[in-house]
Amino acid sequence: QVQLVESGGGSVQAGGSLRLACAVSGNRYSGYYMGWFRQVPGKEREGVAAIARDRSTLHADSVKGRFTISRDDAENTLYLQMDSLKPEDTAMYYCAAGLVFTLRTYAYNYWGQGTQVTVSS
């Protein structure tokens, strides 16, 4: 069992930055692939970034060059550095743990409660 708790969300103006963190507790954190996802009301949850155990990463085209995923296995923490934020990045952001290296939501078994990011123009 894995528990995930996100933090770091908030309100920021376009062009600003935020750093999300996801504290992970439970068994074998380092054995999981980790991901960040986001969702706005009325739309499907979408993958933003994922990171493998060897630190390989995937980033959605919409965030490439602006967002960076990283993990600290010693501290059991997942991060998402978000720079050059745009109003369309406004969403609830979730971290997740799974056993497949992908941005598809189906592959992730454990989810946090989410943290809200709001970007104003």
Tab-separated table of N, CA and C in Angstrom:
chain	number	residue	atom	x	y	z
A	1	GLN	N	0.839	-1.197	0.000
A	1	GLN	CA	0.000	0.000	0.000
A	1	GLN	C	0.876	1.249	0.000
A	2	VAL	N	0.449	2.247	-0.762
A	2	VAL	CA	1.200	3.493	-0.898
A	2	VAL	C	0.257	4.654	-0.636
A	3	GLN	N	0.696	5.614	0.155
A	3	GLN	CA	-0.079	6.825	0.412
A	3	GLN	C	0.653	8.022	-0.180
A	4	LEU	N	-0.107	8.909	-0.809
A	4	LEU	CA	0.464	10.051	-1.512
A	4	LEU	C	-0.222	11.325	-1.042
A	5	VAL	N	0.583	12.355	-0.723
A	5	VAL	CA	0.031	13.632	-0.288
A	5	VAL	C	0.725	14.754	-1.047
A	6	GLU	N	-0.061	15.485	-1.851
A	6	GLU	CA	0.486	16.580	-2.643
A	6	GLU	C	0.493	17.889	-1.854
A	7	SER	N	1.404	18.776	-2.227
A	7	SER	CA	1.465	20.119	-1.664
A	7	SER	C	2.107	21.046	-2.680
A	8	GLY	N	2.006	22.351	-2.423
A	8	GLY	CA	2.685	23.325	-3.266
A	8	GLY	C	1.810	24.047	-4.268
A	9	GLY	N	0.554	23.665	-4.348
A	9	GLY	CA	-0.335	24.367	-5.266
A	9	GLY	C	-0.639	25.771	-4.784
A	10	GLY	N	-1.278	26.557	-5.641
A	10	GLY	CA	-1.637	27.917	-5.275
A	10	GLY	C	-2.017	28.720	-6.490
A	11	SER	N	-2.073	30.031	-6.301
A	11	SER	CA	-2.442	30.951	-7.372
A	11	SER	C	-1.211	31.739	-7.797
A	12	VAL	N	-1.052	31.890	-9.104
A	12	VAL	CA	0.118	32.581	-9.636
A	12	VAL	C	-0.285	33.273	-10.929
A	13	GLN	N	0.423	34.317	-11.274
A	13	GLN	CA	0.161	34.996	-12.537
A	13	GLN	C	0.868	34.279	-13.676
A	14	ALA	N	0.349	34.460	-14.867
A	14	ALA	CA	0.967	33.856	-16.053
A	14	ALA	C	2.437	34.262	-16.137
A	15	GLY	N	3.256	33.275	-16.481
A	15	GLY	CA	4.691	33.491	-16.534
A	15	GLY	C	5.415	33.134	-15.254
A	16	GLY	N	4.663	32.913	-14.200
A	16	GLY	CA	5.247	32.579	-12.914
A	16	GLY	C	5.594	31.105	-12.783
A	17	SER	N	6.038	30.737	-11.591
A	17	SER	CA	6.484	29.368	-11.320
A	17	SER	C	5.879	28.844	-10.036
A	18	LEU	N	5.730	27.526	-9.997
A	18	LEU	CA	5.348	26.815	-8.789
A	18	LEU	C	6.107	25.499	-8.758
A	19	ARG	N	6.315	24.989	-7.549
A	19	ARG	CA	6.922	23.672	-7.399
A	19	ARG	C	5.994	22.810	-6.564
A	20	LEU	N	5.486	21.776	-7.170
A	20	LEU	CA	4.636	20.829	-6.465
A	20	LEU	C	5.493	19.731	-5.854
A	21	ALA	N	5.056	19.245	-4.706
A	21	ALA	CA	5.721	18.117	-4.057
A	21	ALA	C	4.688	17.052	-3.725
A	22	CYS	N	5.136	15.822	-3.706
A	22	CYS	CA	4.268	14.693	-3.362
A	22	CYS	C	5.024	13.814	-2.379
A	23	ALA	N	4.568	13.811	-1.143
A	23	ALA	CA	5.177	12.973	-0.117
A	23	ALA	C	4.598	11.571	-0.206
A	24	VAL	N	5.476	10.599	-0.248
A	24	VAL	CA	5.061	9.216	-0.451
A	24	VAL	C	5.394	8.389	0.784
A	25	SER	N	4.434	7.634	1.253
A	25	SER	CA	4.692	6.724	2.362
A	25	SER	C	4.155	5.349	2.002
A	26	GLY	N	4.679	4.329	2.666
A	26	GLY	CA	4.253	2.976	2.367
A	26	GLY	C	5.409	2.143	1.864
A	27	ASN	N	5.056	1.050	1.258
A	27	ASN	CA	6.082	0.087	0.871
A	27	ASN	C	6.696	0.369	-0.495
A	28	ARG	N	7.993	0.205	-0.591
A	28	ARG	CA	8.699	0.105	-1.846
A	28	ARG	C	8.457	1.278	-2.784
A	29	TYR	N	8.524	2.497	-2.257
A	29	TYR	CA	8.330	3.679	-3.105
A	29	TYR	C	9.267	3.650	-4.293
A	30	SER	N	10.528	3.287	-4.054
A	30	SER	CA	11.508	3.341	-5.135
A	30	SER	C	11.212	2.321	-6.226
A	31	GLY	N	10.323	1.377	-5.954
A	31	GLY	CA	9.989	0.372	-6.950
A	31	GLY	C	8.909	0.792	-7.924
A	32	TYR	N	8.301	1.939	-7.720
A	32	TYR	CA	7.192	2.384	-8.551
A	32	TYR	C	7.628	3.427	-9.574
A	33	TYR	N	6.912	3.429	-10.694
A	33	TYR	CA	6.949	4.574	-11.580
A	33	TYR	C	6.023	5.626	-10.977
A	34	MET	N	6.416	6.903	-11.117
A	34	MET	CA	5.640	7.978	-10.514
A	34	MET	C	5.193	8.954	-11.594
A	35	GLY	N	4.034	9.543	-11.377
A	35	GLY	CA	3.536	10.480	-12.380
A	35	GLY	C	2.770	11.639	-11.776
A	36	TRP	N	2.681	12.698	-12.566
A	36	TRP	CA	1.823	13.839	-12.254
A	36	TRP	C	0.737	13.923	-13.315
A	37	PHE	N	-0.465	14.179	-12.854
A	37	PHE	CA	-1.625	14.285	-13.728
A	37	PHE	C	-2.398	15.538	-13.352
A	38	ARG	N	-3.267	15.982	-14.246
A	38	ARG	CA	-4.099	17.139	-13.927
A	38	ARG	C	-5.486	16.964	-14.517
A	39	GLN	N	-6.423	17.666	-13.905
A	39	GLN	CA	-7.810	17.554	-14.345
A	39	GLN	C	-8.539	18.851	-14.085
A	40	VAL	N	-9.325	19.261	-15.064
A	40	VAL	CA	-10.226	20.395	-14.889
A	40	VAL	C	-11.652	19.860	-14.925
A	41	PRO	N	-12.569	20.539	-14.265
A	41	PRO	CA	-13.951	20.046	-14.213
A	41	PRO	C	-14.512	19.826	-15.614
A	42	GLY	N	-15.137	18.680	-15.802
A	42	GLY	CA	-15.771	18.376	-17.077
A	42	GLY	C	-14.856	17.746	-18.102
A	43	LYS	N	-13.585	17.591	-17.755
A	43	LYS	CA	-12.644	16.980	-18.690
A	43	LYS	C	-11.976	15.770	-18.058
A	44	GLU	N	-11.422	14.909	-18.917
A	44	GLU	CA	-10.725	13.740	-18.414
A	44	GLU	C	-9.390	14.137	-17.786
A	45	ARG	N	-8.971	13.297	-16.832
A	45	ARG	CA	-7.674	13.497	-16.236
A	45	ARG	C	-6.602	13.190	-17.287
A	46	GLU	N	-5.575	14.045	-17.351
A	46	GLU	CA	-4.534	13.860	-18.354
A	46	GLU	C	-3.158	13.766	-17.708
A	47	GLY	N	-2.296	12.994	-18.350
A	47	GLY	CA	-0.944	12.850	-17.866
A	47	GLY	C	-0.106	14.065	-18.184
A	48	VAL	N	0.671	14.520	-17.215
A	48	VAL	CA	1.540	15.677	-17.384
A	48	VAL	C	2.991	15.227	-17.516
A	49	ALA	N	3.443	14.382	-16.597
A	49	ALA	CA	4.829	13.915	-16.610
A	49	ALA	C	4.922	12.630	-15.820
A	50	ALA	N	5.908	11.814	-16.171
A	50	ALA	CA	6.155	10.564	-15.460
A	50	ALA	C	7.657	10.373	-15.342
A	51	ILE	N	8.053	9.620	-14.299
A	51	ILE	CA	9.474	9.371	-14.087
A	51	ILE	C	9.665	7.924	-13.671
A	52	ALA	N	10.670	7.302	-14.265
A	52	ALA	CA	10.953	5.905	-13.991
A	52	ALA	C	11.959	5.764	-12.854
A	53	ARG	N	12.181	4.535	-12.493
A	53	ARG	CA	13.118	4.268	-11.397
A	53	ARG	C	14.545	4.661	-11.766
A	54	ASP	N	14.877	4.614	-13.056
A	54	ASP	CA	16.223	5.014	-13.479
A	54	ASP	C	16.302	6.496	-13.835
A	55	ARG	N	15.249	7.255	-13.497
A	55	ARG	CA	15.171	8.709	-13.707
A	55	ARG	C	14.850	9.076	-15.152
A	56	SER	N	14.542	8.122	-16.000
A	56	SER	CA	14.010	8.470	-17.314
A	56	SER	C	12.696	9.213	-17.125
A	57	THR	N	12.395	10.148	-18.028
A	57	THR	CA	11.188	10.945	-17.867
A	57	THR	C	10.359	11.000	-19.146
A	58	LEU	N	9.081	11.236	-18.953
A	58	LEU	CA	8.140	11.530	-20.028
A	58	LEU	C	7.461	12.844	-19.671
A	59	HIS	N	7.283	13.710	-20.660
A	59	HIS	CA	6.536	14.943	-20.432
A	59	HIS	C	5.535	15.115	-21.566
A	60	ALA	N	4.337	15.519	-21.227
A	60	ALA	CA	3.335	15.795	-22.244
A	60	ALA	C	3.816	16.941	-23.137
A	61	ASP	N	3.419	16.907	-24.386
A	61	ASP	CA	3.843	17.943	-25.328
A	61	ASP	C	3.466	19.345	-24.837
A	62	SER	N	2.342	19.450	-24.172
A	62	SER	CA	1.849	20.749	-23.733
A	62	SER	C	2.707	21.394	-22.651
A	63	VAL	N	3.567	20.596	-22.004
A	63	VAL	CA	4.382	21.138	-20.909
A	63	VAL	C	5.880	21.002	-21.162
A	64	LYS	N	6.264	20.384	-22.262
A	64	LYS	CA	7.692	20.205	-22.550
A	64	LYS	C	8.410	21.543	-22.591
A	65	GLY	N	9.568	21.575	-21.928
A	65	GLY	CA	10.341	22.815	-21.882
A	65	GLY	C	9.909	23.767	-20.783
A	66	ARG	N	8.776	23.473	-20.143
A	66	ARG	CA	8.285	24.345	-19.060
A	66	ARG	C	8.202	23.621	-17.716
A	67	PHE	N	7.814	22.350	-17.736
A	67	PHE	CA	7.675	21.561	-16.515
A	67	PHE	C	8.775	20.512	-16.452
A	68	THR	N	9.216	20.213	-15.219
A	68	THR	CA	10.231	19.184	-15.027
A	68	THR	C	9.855	18.305	-13.842
A	69	ILE	N	9.786	17.009	-14.081
A	69	ILE	CA	9.505	16.059	-13.012
A	69	ILE	C	10.819	15.529	-12.453
A	70	SER	N	10.846	15.299	-11.142
A	70	SER	CA	12.021	14.710	-10.509
A	70	SER	C	11.565	13.924	-9.289
A	71	ARG	N	12.453	13.076	-8.800
A	71	ARG	CA	12.131	12.276	-7.622
A	71	ARG	C	13.343	12.181	-6.723
A	72	ASP	N	13.103	12.153	-5.428
A	72	ASP	CA	14.137	11.960	-4.423
A	72	ASP	C	13.745	10.709	-3.644
A	73	ASP	N	14.336	9.594	-3.997
A	73	ASP	CA	13.950	8.344	-3.357
A	73	ASP	C	14.406	8.276	-1.905
A	74	ALA	N	15.476	8.969	-1.575
A	74	ALA	CA	15.931	8.973	-0.182
A	74	ALA	C	14.928	9.696	0.710
A	75	GLU	N	14.270	10.726	0.148
A	75	GLU	CA	13.284	11.486	0.912
A	75	GLU	C	11.851	11.056	0.605
A	76	ASN	N	11.701	10.042	-0.263
A	76	ASN	CA	10.364	9.570	-0.640
A	76	ASN	C	9.478	10.713	-1.127
A	77	THR	N	10.026	11.525	-2.002
A	77	THR	CA	9.293	12.697	-2.479
A	77	THR	C	9.402	12.827	-3.989
A	78	LEU	N	8.282	13.156	-4.587
A	78	LEU	CA	8.199	13.419	-6.022
A	78	LEU	C	7.964	14.918	-6.203
A	79	TYR	N	8.575	15.497	-7.238
A	79	TYR	CA	8.433	16.931	-7.471
A	79	TYR	C	7.965	17.211	-8.899
A	80	LEU	N	7.339	18.366	-9.060
A	80	LEU	CA	7.045	18.892	-10.389
A	80	LEU	C	7.353	20.386	-10.371
A	81	GLN	N	8.432	20.756	-11.042
A	81	GLN	CA	8.787	22.166	-11.188
A	81	GLN	C	8.046	22.709	-12.401
A	82	MET	N	7.243	23.749	-12.182
A	82	MET	CA	6.425	24.325	-13.251
A	82	MET	C	6.854	25.767	-13.473
A	83	ASP	N	7.390	26.044	-14.633
A	83	ASP	CA	7.843	27.388	-15.001
A	83	ASP	C	7.026	27.893	-16.187
A	84	SER	N	7.092	29.184	-16.416
A	84	SER	CA	6.374	29.809	-17.539
A	84	SER	C	4.921	29.362	-17.577
A	85	LEU	N	4.285	29.421	-16.444
A	85	LEU	CA	2.904	28.934	-16.341
A	85	LEU	C	1.954	29.755	-17.200
A	86	LYS	N	0.948	29.057	-17.722
A	86	LYS	CA	-0.064	29.664	-18.578
A	86	LYS	C	-1.441	29.478	-17.955
A	87	PRO	N	-2.405	30.307	-18.279
A	87	PRO	CA	-3.765	30.120	-17.740
A	87	PRO	C	-4.317	28.726	-18.031
A	88	GLU	N	-3.957	28.151	-19.167
A	88	GLU	CA	-4.463	26.810	-19.504
A	88	GLU	C	-3.842	25.703	-18.651
A	89	ASP	N	-2.863	26.033	-17.817
A	89	ASP	CA	-2.316	25.058	-16.873
A	89	ASP	C	-3.169	24.965	-15.607
A	90	THR	N	-4.148	25.833	-15.469
A	90	THR	CA	-5.032	25.799	-14.312
A	90	THR	C	-5.751	24.460	-14.236
A	91	ALA	N	-5.622	23.787	-13.088
A	91	ALA	CA	-6.209	22.460	-12.914
A	91	ALA	C	-5.933	21.974	-11.502
A	92	MET	N	-6.579	20.857	-11.147
A	92	MET	CA	-6.196	20.113	-9.956
A	92	MET	C	-5.083	19.162	-10.389
A	93	TYR	N	-3.991	19.170	-9.654
A	93	TYR	CA	-2.850	18.327	-9.985
A	93	TYR	C	-2.757	17.178	-8.986
A	94	TYR	N	-2.555	15.975	-9.533
A	94	TYR	CA	-2.490	14.760	-8.732
A	94	TYR	C	-1.161	14.055	-8.975
A	95	CYS	N	-0.605	13.463	-7.919
A	95	CYS	CA	0.511	12.547	-8.134
A	95	CYS	C	-0.009	11.124	-8.012
A	96	ALA	N	0.707	10.213	-8.623
A	96	ALA	CA	0.263	8.829	-8.665
A	96	ALA	C	1.454	7.890	-8.755
A	97	ALA	N	1.250	6.660	-8.318
A	97	ALA	CA	2.279	5.621	-8.371
A	97	ALA	C	1.740	4.415	-9.120
A	98	GLY	N	2.562	3.832	-9.971
A	98	GLY	CA	2.119	2.693	-10.744
A	98	GLY	C	3.256	1.794	-11.169
A	99	LEU	N	2.928	0.772	-11.953
A	99	LEU	CA	3.899	-0.242	-12.342
A	99	LEU	C	4.207	-0.224	-13.830
A	100	VAL	N	3.748	0.799	-14.538
A	100	VAL	CA	4.009	0.943	-15.971
A	100	VAL	C	4.497	2.356	-16.228
A	101	PHE	N	5.478	2.493	-17.091
A	101	PHE	CA	6.053	3.796	-17.413
A	101	PHE	C	5.258	4.414	-18.560
A	102	THR	N	4.307	5.253	-18.188
A	102	THR	CA	3.397	5.808	-19.177
A	102	THR	C	2.736	7.061	-18.617
A	103	LEU	N	2.089	7.836	-19.496
A	103	LEU	CA	1.281	8.970	-19.064
A	103	LEU	C	-0.207	8.624	-19.043
A	104	ARG	N	-0.511	7.352	-19.272
A	104	ARG	CA	-1.909	6.928	-19.272
A	104	ARG	C	-2.366	6.667	-17.843
A	105	THR	N	-3.532	7.177	-17.503
A	105	THR	CA	-4.018	7.073	-16.128
A	105	THR	C	-4.292	5.629	-15.710
A	106	TYR	N	-4.643	4.761	-16.656
A	106	TYR	CA	-5.052	3.409	-16.295
A	106	TYR	C	-3.942	2.640	-15.590
A	107	ALA	N	-2.701	3.039	-15.826
A	107	ALA	CA	-1.560	2.268	-15.327
A	107	ALA	C	-1.201	2.579	-13.883
A	108	TYR	N	-1.865	3.558	-13.294
A	108	TYR	CA	-1.490	4.002	-11.960
A	108	TYR	C	-2.498	3.513	-10.928
A	109	ASN	N	-1.954	2.885	-9.875
A	109	ASN	CA	-2.790	2.224	-8.887
A	109	ASN	C	-3.102	3.096	-7.677
A	110	TYR	N	-2.200	4.017	-7.359
A	110	TYR	CA	-2.325	4.812	-6.145
A	110	TYR	C	-2.326	6.296	-6.512
A	111	TRP	N	-3.236	7.045	-5.864
A	111	TRP	CA	-3.441	8.457	-6.186
A	111	TRP	C	-3.510	9.300	-4.925
A	112	GLY	N	-2.989	10.522	-5.036
A	112	GLY	CA	-3.175	11.480	-3.967
A	112	GLY	C	-4.497	12.204	-4.094
A	113	GLN	N	-4.747	13.130	-3.185
A	113	GLN	CA	-6.021	13.871	-3.168
A	113	GLN	C	-6.004	15.097	-4.071
A	114	GLY	N	-4.837	15.519	-4.474
A	114	GLY	CA	-4.735	16.625	-5.408
A	114	GLY	C	-4.402	17.952	-4.746
A	115	THR	N	-3.812	18.848	-5.531
A	115	THR	CA	-3.535	20.213	-5.096
A	115	THR	C	-3.895	21.143	-6.255
A	116	GLN	N	-4.581	22.233	-5.933
A	116	GLN	CA	-5.100	23.125	-6.968
A	116	GLN	C	-4.037	24.124	-7.420
A	117	VAL	N	-3.923	24.257	-8.734
A	117	VAL	CA	-3.064	25.275	-9.344
A	117	VAL	C	-3.945	26.196	-10.175
A	118	THR	N	-3.846	27.492	-9.908
A	118	THR	CA	-4.622	28.481	-10.649
A	118	THR	C	-3.680	29.528	-11.224
A	119	VAL	N	-3.741	29.709	-12.532
A	119	VAL	CA	-2.874	30.663	-13.216
A	119	VAL	C	-3.755	31.752	-13.827
A	120	SER	N	-3.524	32.980	-13.428
A	120	SER	CA	-4.316	34.093	-13.935
A	120	SER	C	-3.547	34.853	-15.009
A	121	SER	N	-4.301	35.404	-15.928
A	121	SER	CA	-3.667	36.131	-17.049
A	121	SER	C	-3.420	37.584	-16.701
